[in-house]
Short mmCIF file of C-alpha atoms in Angstrom, two decimals:
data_model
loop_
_atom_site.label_atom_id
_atom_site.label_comp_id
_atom_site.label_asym_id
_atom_site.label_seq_id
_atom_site.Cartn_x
_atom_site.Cartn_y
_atom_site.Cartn_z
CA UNK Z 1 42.85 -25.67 -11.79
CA UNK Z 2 43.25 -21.90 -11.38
CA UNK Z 3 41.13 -20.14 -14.88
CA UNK Z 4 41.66 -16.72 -16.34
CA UNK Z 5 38.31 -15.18 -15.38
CA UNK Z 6 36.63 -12.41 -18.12
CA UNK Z 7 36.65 -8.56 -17.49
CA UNK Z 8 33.67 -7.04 -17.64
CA UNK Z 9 34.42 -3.35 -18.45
CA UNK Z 10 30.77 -1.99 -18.89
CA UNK Z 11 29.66 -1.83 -15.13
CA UNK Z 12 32.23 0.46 -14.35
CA UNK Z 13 32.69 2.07 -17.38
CA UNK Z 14 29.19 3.04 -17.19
CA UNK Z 15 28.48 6.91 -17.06
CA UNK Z 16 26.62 8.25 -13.89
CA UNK Z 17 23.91 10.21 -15.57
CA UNK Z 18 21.61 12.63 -14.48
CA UNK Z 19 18.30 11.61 -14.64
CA UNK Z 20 15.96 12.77 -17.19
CA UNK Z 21 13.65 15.56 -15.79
CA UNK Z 22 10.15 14.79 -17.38
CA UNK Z 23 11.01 10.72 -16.31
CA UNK Z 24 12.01 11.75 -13.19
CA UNK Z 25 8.87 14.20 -12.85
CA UNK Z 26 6.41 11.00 -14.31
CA UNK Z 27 7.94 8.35 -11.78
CA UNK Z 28 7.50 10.53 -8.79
CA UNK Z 29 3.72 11.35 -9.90
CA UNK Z 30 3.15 7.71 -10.06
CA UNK Z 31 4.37 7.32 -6.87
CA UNK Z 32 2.59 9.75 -5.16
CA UNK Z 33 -0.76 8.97 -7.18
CA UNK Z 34 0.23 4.87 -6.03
CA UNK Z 35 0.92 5.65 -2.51
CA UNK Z 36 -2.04 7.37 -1.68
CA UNK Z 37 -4.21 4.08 -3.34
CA UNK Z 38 -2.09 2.26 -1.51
CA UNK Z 39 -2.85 3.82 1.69
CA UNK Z 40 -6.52 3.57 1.26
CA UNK Z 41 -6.47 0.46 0.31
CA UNK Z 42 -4.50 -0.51 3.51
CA UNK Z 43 -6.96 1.45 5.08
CA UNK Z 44 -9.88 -0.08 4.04
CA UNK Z 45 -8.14 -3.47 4.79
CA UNK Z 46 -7.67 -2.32 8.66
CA UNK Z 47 -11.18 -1.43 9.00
CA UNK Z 48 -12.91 -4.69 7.91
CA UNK Z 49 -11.83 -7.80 9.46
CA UNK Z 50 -9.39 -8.53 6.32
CA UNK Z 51 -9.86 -11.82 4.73
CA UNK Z 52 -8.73 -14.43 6.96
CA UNK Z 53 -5.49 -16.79 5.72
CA UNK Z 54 -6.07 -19.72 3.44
CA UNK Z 55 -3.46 -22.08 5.31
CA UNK Z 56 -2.48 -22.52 8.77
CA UNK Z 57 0.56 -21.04 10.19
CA UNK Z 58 0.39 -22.75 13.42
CA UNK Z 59 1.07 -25.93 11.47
CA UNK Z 60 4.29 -24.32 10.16
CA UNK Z 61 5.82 -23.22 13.06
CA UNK Z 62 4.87 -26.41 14.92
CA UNK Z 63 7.20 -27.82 11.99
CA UNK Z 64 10.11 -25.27 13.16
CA UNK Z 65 9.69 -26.13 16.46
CA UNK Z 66 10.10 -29.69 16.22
CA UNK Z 67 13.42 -29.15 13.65
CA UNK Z 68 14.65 -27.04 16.41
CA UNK Z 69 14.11 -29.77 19.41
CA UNK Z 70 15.78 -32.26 17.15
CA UNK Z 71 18.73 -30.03 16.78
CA UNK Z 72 18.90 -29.66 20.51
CA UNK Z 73 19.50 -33.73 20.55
CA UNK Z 74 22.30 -33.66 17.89
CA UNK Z 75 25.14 -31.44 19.66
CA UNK Z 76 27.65 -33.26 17.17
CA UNK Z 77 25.70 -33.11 14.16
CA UNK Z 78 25.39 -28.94 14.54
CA UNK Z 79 29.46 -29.13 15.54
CA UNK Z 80 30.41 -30.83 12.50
CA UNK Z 81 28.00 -28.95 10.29
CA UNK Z 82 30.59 -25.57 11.43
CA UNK Z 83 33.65 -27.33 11.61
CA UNK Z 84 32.73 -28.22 7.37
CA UNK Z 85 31.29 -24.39 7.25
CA UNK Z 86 34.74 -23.04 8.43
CA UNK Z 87 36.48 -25.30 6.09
CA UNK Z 88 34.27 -24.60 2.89
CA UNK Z 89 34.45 -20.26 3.81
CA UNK Z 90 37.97 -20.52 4.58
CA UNK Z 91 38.35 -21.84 1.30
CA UNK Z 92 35.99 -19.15 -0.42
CA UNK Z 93 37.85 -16.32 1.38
CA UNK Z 94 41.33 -17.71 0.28
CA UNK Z 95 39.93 -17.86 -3.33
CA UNK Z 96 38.73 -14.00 -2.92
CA UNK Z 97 41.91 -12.83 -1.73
CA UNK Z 98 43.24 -14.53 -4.52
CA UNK Z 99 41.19 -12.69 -7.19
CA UNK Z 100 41.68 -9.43 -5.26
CA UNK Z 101 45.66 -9.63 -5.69
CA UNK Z 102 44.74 -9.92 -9.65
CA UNK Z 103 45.65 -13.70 -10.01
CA UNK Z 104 43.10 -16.38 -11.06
CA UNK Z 105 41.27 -18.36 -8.80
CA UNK Z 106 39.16 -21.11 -9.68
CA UNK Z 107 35.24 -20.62 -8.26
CA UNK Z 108 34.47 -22.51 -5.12
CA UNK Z 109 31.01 -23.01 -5.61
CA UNK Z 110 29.07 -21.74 -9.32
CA UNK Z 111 25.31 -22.12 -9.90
CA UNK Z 112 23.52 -24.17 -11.51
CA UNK Z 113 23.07 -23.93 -15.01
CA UNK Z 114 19.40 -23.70 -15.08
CA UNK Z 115 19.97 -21.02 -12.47
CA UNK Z 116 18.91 -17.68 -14.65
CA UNK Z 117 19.73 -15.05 -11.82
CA UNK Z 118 23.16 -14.73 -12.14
CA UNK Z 119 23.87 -14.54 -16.01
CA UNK Z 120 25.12 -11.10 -15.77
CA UNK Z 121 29.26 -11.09 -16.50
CA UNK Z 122 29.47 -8.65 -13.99
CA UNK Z 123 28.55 -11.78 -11.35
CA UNK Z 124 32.04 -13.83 -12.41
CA UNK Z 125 34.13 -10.90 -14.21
CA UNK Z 126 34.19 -8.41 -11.35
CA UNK Z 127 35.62 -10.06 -8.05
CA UNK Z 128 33.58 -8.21 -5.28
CA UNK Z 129 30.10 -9.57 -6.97
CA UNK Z 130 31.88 -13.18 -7.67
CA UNK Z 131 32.17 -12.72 -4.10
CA UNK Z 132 28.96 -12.20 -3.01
CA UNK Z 133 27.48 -14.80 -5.72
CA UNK Z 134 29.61 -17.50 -4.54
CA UNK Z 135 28.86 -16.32 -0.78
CA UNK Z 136 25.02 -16.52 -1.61
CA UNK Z 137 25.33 -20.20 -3.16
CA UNK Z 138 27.92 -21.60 -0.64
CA UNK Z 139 25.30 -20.38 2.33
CA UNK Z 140 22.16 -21.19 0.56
CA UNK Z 141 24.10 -25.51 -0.19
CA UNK Z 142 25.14 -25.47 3.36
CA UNK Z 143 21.63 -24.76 4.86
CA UNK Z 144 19.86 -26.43 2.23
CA UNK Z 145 22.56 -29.97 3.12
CA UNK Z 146 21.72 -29.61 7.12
CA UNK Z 147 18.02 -29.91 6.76
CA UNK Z 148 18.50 -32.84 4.26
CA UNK Z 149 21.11 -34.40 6.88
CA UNK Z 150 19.24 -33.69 10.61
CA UNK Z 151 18.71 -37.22 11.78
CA UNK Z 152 15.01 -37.57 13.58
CA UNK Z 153 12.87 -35.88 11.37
CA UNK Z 154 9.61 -37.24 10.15
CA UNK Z 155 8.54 -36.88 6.39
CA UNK Z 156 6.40 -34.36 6.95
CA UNK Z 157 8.42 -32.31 9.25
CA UNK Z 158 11.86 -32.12 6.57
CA UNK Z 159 9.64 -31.10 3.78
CA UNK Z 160 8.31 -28.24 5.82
CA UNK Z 161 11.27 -27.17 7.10
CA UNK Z 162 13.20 -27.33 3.38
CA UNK Z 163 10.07 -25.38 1.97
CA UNK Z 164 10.33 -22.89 4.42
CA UNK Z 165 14.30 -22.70 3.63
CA UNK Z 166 13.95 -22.29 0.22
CA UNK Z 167 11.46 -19.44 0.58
CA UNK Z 168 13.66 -18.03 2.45
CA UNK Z 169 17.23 -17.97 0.73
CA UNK Z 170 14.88 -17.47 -2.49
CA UNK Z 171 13.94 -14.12 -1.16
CA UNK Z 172 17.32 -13.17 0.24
CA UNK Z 173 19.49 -13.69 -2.69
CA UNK Z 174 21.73 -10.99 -3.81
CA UNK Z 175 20.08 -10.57 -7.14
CA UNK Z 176 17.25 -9.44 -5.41
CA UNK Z 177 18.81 -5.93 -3.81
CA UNK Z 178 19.65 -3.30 -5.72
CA UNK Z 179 23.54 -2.69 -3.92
CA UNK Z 180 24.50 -5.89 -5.00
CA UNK Z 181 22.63 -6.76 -8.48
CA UNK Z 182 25.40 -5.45 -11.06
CA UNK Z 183 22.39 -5.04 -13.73
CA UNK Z 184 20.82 -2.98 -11.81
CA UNK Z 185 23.63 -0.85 -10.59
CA UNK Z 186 24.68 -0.45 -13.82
CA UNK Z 187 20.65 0.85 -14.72
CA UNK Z 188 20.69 3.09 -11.71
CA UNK Z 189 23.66 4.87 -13.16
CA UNK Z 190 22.16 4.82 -16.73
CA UNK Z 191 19.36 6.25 -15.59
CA UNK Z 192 20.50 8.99 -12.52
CA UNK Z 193 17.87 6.47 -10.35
CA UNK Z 194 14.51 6.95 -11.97
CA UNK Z 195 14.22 3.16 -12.68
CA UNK Z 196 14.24 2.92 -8.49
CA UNK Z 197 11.66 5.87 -8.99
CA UNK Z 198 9.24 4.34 -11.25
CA UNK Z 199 9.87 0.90 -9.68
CA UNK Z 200 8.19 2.24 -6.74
CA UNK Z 201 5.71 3.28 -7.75
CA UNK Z 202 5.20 -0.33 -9.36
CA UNK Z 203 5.39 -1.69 -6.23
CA UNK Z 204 2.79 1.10 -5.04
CA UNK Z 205 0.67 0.24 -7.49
CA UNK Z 206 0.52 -3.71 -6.85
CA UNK Z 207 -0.20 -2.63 -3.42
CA UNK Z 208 -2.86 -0.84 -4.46
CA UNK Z 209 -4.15 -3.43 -6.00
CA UNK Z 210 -4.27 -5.78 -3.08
CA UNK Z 211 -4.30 -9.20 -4.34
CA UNK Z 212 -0.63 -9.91 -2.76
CA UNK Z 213 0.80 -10.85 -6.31
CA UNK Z 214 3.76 -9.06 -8.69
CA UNK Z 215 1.54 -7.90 -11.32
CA UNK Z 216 3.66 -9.06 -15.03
CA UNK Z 217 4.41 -5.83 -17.02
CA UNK Z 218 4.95 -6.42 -20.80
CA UNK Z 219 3.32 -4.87 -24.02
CA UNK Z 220 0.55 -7.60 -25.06
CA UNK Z 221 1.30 -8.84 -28.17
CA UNK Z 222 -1.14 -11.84 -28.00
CA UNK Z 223 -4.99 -11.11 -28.38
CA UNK Z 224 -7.24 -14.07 -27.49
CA UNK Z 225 -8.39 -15.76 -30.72
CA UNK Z 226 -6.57 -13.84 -32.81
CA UNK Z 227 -3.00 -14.56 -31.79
CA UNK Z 228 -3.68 -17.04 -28.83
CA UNK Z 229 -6.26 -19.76 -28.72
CA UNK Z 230 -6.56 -19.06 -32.55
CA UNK Z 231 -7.40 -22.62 -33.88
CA UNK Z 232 -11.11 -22.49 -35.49
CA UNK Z 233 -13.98 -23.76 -33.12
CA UNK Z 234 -17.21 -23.36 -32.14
CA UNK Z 235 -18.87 -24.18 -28.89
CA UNK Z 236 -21.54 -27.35 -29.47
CA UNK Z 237 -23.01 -27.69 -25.99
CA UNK Z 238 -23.09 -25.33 -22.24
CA UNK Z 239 -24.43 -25.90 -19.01
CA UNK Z 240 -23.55 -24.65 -15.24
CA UNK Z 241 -20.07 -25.62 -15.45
CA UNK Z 242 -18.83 -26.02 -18.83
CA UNK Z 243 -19.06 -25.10 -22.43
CA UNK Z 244 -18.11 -27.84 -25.05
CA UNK Z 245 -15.52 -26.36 -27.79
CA UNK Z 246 -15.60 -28.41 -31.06
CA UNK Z 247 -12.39 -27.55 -32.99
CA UNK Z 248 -13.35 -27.18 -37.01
CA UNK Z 249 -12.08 -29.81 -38.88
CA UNK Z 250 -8.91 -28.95 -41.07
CA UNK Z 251 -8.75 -32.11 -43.31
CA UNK Z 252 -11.23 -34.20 -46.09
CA UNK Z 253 -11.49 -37.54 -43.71
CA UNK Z 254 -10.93 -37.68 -40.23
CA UNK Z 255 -10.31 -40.56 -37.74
CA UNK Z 256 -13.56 -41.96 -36.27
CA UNK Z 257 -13.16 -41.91 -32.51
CA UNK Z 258 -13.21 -38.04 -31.27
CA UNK Z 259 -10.58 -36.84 -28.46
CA UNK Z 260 -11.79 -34.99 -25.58
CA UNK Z 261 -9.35 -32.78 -23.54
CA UNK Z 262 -10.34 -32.46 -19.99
CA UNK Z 263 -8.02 -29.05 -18.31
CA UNK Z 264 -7.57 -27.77 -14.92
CA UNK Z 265 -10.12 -25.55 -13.31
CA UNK Z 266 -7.29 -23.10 -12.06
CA UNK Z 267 -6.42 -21.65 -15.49
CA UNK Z 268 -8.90 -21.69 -18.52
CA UNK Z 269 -8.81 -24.57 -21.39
CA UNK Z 270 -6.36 -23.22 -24.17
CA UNK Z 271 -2.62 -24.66 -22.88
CA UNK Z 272 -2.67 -26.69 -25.47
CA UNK Z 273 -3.75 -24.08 -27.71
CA UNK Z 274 -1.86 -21.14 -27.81
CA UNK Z 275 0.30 -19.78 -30.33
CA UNK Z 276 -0.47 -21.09 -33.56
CA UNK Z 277 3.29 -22.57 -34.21
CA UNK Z 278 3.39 -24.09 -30.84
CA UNK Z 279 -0.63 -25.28 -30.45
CA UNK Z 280 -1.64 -28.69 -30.14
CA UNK Z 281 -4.96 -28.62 -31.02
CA UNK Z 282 -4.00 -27.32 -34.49
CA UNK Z 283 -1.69 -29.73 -34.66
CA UNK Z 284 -3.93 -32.52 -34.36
CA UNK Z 285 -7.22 -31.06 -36.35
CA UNK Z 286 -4.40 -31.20 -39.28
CA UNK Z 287 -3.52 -34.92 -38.17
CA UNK Z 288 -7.37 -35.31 -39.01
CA UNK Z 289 -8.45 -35.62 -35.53
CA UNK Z 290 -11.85 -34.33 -34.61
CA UNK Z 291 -11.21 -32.62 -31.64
CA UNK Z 292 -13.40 -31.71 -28.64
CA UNK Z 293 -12.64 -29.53 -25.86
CA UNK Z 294 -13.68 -28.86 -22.39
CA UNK Z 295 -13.65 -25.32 -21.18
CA UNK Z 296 -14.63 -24.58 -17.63
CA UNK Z 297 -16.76 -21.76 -16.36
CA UNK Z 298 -15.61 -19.17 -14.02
CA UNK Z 299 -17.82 -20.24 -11.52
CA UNK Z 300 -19.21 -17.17 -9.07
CA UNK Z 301 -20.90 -17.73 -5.84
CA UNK Z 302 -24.13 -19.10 -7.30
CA UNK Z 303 -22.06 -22.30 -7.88
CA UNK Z 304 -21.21 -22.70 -4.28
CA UNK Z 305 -22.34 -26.00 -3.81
CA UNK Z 306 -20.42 -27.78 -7.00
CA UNK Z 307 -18.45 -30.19 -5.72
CA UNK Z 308 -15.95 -33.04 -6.95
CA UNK Z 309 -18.85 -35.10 -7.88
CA UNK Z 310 -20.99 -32.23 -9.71
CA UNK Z 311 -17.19 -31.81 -11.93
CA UNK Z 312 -16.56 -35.81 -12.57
CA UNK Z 313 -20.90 -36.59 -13.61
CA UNK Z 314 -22.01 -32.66 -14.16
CA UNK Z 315 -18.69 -32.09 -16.33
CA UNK Z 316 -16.50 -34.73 -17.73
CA UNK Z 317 -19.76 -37.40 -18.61
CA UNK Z 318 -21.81 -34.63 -19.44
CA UNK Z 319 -19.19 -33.33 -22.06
CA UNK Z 320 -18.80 -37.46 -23.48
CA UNK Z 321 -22.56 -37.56 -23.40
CA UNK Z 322 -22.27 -34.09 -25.87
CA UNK Z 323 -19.60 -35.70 -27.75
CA UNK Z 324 -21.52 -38.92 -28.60
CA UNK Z 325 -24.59 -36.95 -29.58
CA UNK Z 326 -21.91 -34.44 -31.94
CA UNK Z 327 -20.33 -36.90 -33.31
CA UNK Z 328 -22.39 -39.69 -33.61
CA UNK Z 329 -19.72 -42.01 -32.01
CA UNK Z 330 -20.04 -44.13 -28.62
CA UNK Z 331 -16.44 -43.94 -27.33
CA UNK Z 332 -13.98 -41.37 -26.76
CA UNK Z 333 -10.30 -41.27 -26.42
CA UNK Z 334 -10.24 -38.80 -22.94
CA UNK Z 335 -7.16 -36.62 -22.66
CA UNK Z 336 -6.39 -34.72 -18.99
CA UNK Z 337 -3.92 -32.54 -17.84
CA UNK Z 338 -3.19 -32.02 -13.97
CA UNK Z 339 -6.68 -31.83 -11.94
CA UNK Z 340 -8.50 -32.24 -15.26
CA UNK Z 341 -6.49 -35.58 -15.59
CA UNK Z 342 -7.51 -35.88 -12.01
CA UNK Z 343 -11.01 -35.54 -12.72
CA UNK Z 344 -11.06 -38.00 -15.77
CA UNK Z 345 -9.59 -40.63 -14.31
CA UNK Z 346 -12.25 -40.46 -11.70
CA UNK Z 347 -14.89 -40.56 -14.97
CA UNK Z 348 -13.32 -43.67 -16.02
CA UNK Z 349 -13.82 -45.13 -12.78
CA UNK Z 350 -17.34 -43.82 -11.86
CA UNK Z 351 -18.43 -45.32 -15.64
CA UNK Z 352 -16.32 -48.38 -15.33
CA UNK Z 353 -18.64 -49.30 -11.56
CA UNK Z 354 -21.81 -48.69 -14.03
CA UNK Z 355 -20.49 -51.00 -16.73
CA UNK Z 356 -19.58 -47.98 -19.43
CA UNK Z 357 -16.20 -48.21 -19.38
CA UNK Z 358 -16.20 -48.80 -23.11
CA UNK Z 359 -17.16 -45.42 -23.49
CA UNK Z 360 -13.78 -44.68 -23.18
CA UNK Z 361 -11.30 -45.98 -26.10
CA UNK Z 362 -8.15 -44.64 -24.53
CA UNK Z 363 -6.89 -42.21 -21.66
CA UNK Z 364 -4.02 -40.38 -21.30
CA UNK Z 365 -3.15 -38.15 -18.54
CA UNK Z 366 -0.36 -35.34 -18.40
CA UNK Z 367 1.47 -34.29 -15.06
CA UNK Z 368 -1.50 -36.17 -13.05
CA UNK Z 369 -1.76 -37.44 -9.24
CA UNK Z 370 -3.79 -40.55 -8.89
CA UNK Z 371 -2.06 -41.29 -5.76
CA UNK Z 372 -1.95 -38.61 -3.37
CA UNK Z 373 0.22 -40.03 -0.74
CA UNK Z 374 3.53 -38.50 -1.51
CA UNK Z 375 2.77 -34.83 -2.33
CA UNK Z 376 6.32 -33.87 -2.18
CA UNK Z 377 6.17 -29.75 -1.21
CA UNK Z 378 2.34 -29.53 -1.84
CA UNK Z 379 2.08 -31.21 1.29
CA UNK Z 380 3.24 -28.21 3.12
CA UNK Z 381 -0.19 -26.71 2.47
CA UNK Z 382 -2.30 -30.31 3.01
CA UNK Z 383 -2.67 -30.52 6.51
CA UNK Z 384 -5.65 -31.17 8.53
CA UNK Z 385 -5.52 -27.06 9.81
CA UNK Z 386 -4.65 -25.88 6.30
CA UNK Z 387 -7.51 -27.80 4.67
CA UNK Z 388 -9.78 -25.90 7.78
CA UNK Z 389 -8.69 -22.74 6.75
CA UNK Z 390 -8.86 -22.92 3.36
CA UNK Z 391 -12.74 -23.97 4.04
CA UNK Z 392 -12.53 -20.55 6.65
CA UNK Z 393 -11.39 -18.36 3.77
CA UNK Z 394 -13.90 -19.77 1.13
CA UNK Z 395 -17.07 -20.33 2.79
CA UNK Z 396 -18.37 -16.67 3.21
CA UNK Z 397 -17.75 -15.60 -0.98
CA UNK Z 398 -17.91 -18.90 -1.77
CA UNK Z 399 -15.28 -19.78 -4.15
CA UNK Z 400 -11.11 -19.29 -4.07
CA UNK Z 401 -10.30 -16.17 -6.11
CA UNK Z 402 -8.00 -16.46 -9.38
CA UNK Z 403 -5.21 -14.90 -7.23
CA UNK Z 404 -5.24 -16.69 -4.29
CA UNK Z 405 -4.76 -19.75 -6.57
CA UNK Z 406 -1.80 -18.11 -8.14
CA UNK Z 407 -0.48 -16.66 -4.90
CA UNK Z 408 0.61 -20.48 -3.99
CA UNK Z 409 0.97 -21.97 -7.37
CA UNK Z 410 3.96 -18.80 -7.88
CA UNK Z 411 5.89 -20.14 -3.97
CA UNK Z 412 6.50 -23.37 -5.74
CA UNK Z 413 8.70 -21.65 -8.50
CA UNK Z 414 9.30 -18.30 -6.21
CA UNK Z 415 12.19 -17.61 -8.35
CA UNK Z 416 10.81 -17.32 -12.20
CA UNK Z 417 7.09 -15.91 -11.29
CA UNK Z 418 7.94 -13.65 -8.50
CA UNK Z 419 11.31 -12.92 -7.73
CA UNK Z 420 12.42 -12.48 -11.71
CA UNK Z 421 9.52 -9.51 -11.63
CA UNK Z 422 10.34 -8.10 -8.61
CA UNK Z 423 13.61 -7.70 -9.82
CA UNK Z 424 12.68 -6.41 -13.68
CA UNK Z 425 9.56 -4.24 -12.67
CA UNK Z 426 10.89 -2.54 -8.92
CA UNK Z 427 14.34 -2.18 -9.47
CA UNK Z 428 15.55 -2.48 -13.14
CA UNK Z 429 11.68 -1.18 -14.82
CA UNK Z 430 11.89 -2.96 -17.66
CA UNK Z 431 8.94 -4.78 -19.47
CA UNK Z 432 9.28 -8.67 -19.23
CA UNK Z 433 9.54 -10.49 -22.40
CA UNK Z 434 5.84 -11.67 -23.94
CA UNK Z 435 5.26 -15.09 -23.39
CA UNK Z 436 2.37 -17.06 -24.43
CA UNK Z 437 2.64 -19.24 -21.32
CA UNK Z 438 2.75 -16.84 -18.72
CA UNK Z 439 0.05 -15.06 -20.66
CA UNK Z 440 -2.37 -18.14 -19.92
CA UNK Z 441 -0.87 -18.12 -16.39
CA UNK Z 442 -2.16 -15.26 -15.42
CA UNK Z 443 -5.85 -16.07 -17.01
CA UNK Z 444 -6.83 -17.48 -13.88
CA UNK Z 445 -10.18 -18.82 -13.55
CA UNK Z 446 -11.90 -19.54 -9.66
CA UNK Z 447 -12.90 -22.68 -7.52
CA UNK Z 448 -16.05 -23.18 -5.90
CA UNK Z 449 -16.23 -23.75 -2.30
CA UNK Z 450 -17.49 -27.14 -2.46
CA UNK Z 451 -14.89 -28.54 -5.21
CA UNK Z 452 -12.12 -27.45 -2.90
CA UNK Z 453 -13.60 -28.93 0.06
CA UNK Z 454 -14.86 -32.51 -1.43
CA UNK Z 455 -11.40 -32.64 -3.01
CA UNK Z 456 -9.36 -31.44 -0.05
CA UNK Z 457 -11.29 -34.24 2.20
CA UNK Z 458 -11.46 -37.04 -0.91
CA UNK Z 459 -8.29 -36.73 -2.67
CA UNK Z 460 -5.72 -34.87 -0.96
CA UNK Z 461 -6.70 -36.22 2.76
CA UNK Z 462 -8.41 -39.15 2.26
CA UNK Z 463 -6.13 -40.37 -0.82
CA UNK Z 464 -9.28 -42.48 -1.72
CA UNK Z 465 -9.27 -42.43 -5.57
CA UNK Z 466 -6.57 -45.22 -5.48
CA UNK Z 467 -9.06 -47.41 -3.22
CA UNK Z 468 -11.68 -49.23 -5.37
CA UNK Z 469 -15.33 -47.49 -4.55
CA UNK Z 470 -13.15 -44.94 -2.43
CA UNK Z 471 -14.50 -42.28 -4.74
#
């Protein structure tokens, strides 16, 4: 049924400003001053070999290729896929015209509602950006619903090809350009155009900077155990790869078997501590739980050689063995999260095949893979050539940088940790909102060479943890 849509005055309402002369004179100094970094950083790039790519883009276009071939095979799948196109835009194009005339039109197509990009009520007040929102999302559901629907495509093969898809329409969308994002046009005007100025020289800057990431610009309102990883501790043990956090004890009595919380190595230990009003580690030291944490070190290229093994005996038993002696107690309940659940479910098994299994009381393991055999879109980057050129890129430093890591880990949600900042810090310059989370995200911690390769080859090749003695 046709709806009354509402008007959205402000965007063109908005005064066309000139822009201020000392922010005008500021942005274009940062841009010079960025450029010129930029440039010799680009420079310095061309004249060393450059580091050499961490997957392998042969594999990916193989995976193009073959979608392609299958299409060639399908004649009447690609003609019914446009005969429903012209249906779907001649409805669209009716519903414009309809809006245009000054009646109401009900949308064809709206996003979904956990879709943030197009909360402006310039995107369903005004009719020429309803236009180009719907447009976008009627596009971006047809392409997306003819990869899902090609006939003849291995596993493998579809999720490459949607990956790649999604990437792309990601990148493309109309929020993303300043002519058609109605926040932004209306900041341009606010501003006579120095936001595009000093967004620039953002992008200059990050450049510059050369670690091929959106760098997050808000004012820092969190200051590590102070504000963030706050709850009372003290380290009771260190070796190569790990120092052993003890949180202080917050009640009278408190439960006999200790808790030991195993994290990832890509970002450091606090997750599950970081605002006090949101931390779980405070929460349970005031449940009377004596609480024991592992935090990883940021391993440099002296620790090379640590591999899957060196993190499962080296790490996880080493920190239970430290436990038992701190606490005086023989079993542990064993928390993980992600690769640190990874890792202690591997413990469990490694002390189970030496009879110790009663070391551990209880485990429980957040967002972990124990079976590695559907990967879902992390496959795209598991092949047999990826895994070789992630060893290529690693081997001569030694370890995987912080940024590399959270190069790929910001692809699989392209649209809140890059393509919300490109948007806020290169074309509207504003700040992003403080958040604790994204805070810890970008805490990044490396890899050693050998972890990546013994768990490349182990788990995400061989898919031997799930195989008794495969490990």
């Amino acid at each position: 049924m046709a709806t009354e849509r509402p008007s959205d005055p402000g965007l063109w309402s908005t005064t066309a400003n000139l822009p201020d002369a000392e922010a005008a004179r500021a942005a274009l100094a940062g841009v010079f001053t960025n450029a010129l970094e930029a440039v010799r950083r680009q420079a310095e790039q061309a004249l060393s070999s450059g580091p050499a790519l961490s997957f392998d883009p042969a594999d990916k276009a193989q995976a193009w290729m073959s979608f392609g071939l299958t299409l060639m095979t399908q004649p009447q799948r690609v003609m019914d896929a446009q005969i429903k196109a012209w249906s779907e835009w001649s409805e669209l194009w009716s519903s414009t015209l309809t809006r245009m005339s000054g009646q109401a039109a009900a949308p064809v197509i709206e996003p979904q509602r956990s879709d943030r990009r197009f909360s402006d009520p310039a995107w369903s007040a005004e009719p020429v950006f309803e236009h180009i929102k719907q447009a976008y999302l009627l596009g971006a559901r047809q392409l997306v619903d003819f990869v899902d629907g090609t006939d003849g495509l291995d596993a493998q093969t579809r999720t490459r090809v949607a990956f790649m898809v999604r990437q792309y329409l990601d990148a493309v969308s109309p929020t993303n350009f300043a002519a058609t994002n109605p926040a932004v046009v209306r900041r341009t005007l606010e501003t006579g155009g120095v936001n595009l100025l000093t967004g620039l020289a953002n992008l200059l800057a990050d450049v510059a900077a050369g670690e091929g990431v959106v760098a997050r610009r808000a004012s820092d309102p969190f200051e590590l155990g102070v504000t963030i990883a706050a709850t009372p501790g003290a380290v009771v043990f260190r070796n190569d790869l790990f120092e052993l956090i003890q949180y202080t004890p917050a009640t009278a009595d408190a439960s006999r078997r200790p808790m030991l919380y195993v994290p990832p190595l890509v970002n450091k230990y606090y997750l599950m501590d970081l605002q006090p009003k949101s931390s779980l580690m405070k929460w349970l030291v005031d449940q009377g739980r004596t609480v024991f944490v592992v935090s990883w070190v940021n391993p440099g290229a002296d620790l090379r050689d640590k591999d899957l093994a060196s993190y499962v005996v080296e790490g996880v038993v080493a920190a239970m063995d430290a436990v038992a002696q701190a606490s005086g107690e023989s079993d542990v309940d064993l928390v993980g999260f992600c690769m640190g659940g990874t890792l202690a479910a591997t413990a469990a098994g490694y002390l189970a095949s030496k009879g110790e299994g009663d070391r551990i009381g209880s485990l429980t393991l957040i967002g972990t893979l124990l079976d590695f055999s559907e990967l879902g879109e992390w496959s795209v980057f598991t092949s047999a050539g990826d895994l070789a050129a992630l060893k290529r890129t690693v081997e001569p430093k030694g370890y995987v940088d912080a940024h590399e890591l959270q190069q790929l880990f910001s692809l699989m949600r392209a649209n809140d940790l890059i393509w919300s900042s490109v948007v806020n810090h290169y074309l509207l310059d504003k700040e992003a909102p403080p958040s604790d989370i994204l805070w810890w995200f970008a805490d990044g911690a490396r890899i050693p060479a050998a972890f990546l390769k013994s768990y490349g080859a182990e788990m995400l090749k061989g898919n031997h943890l799930r195989e008794p003695g495969g490990i």
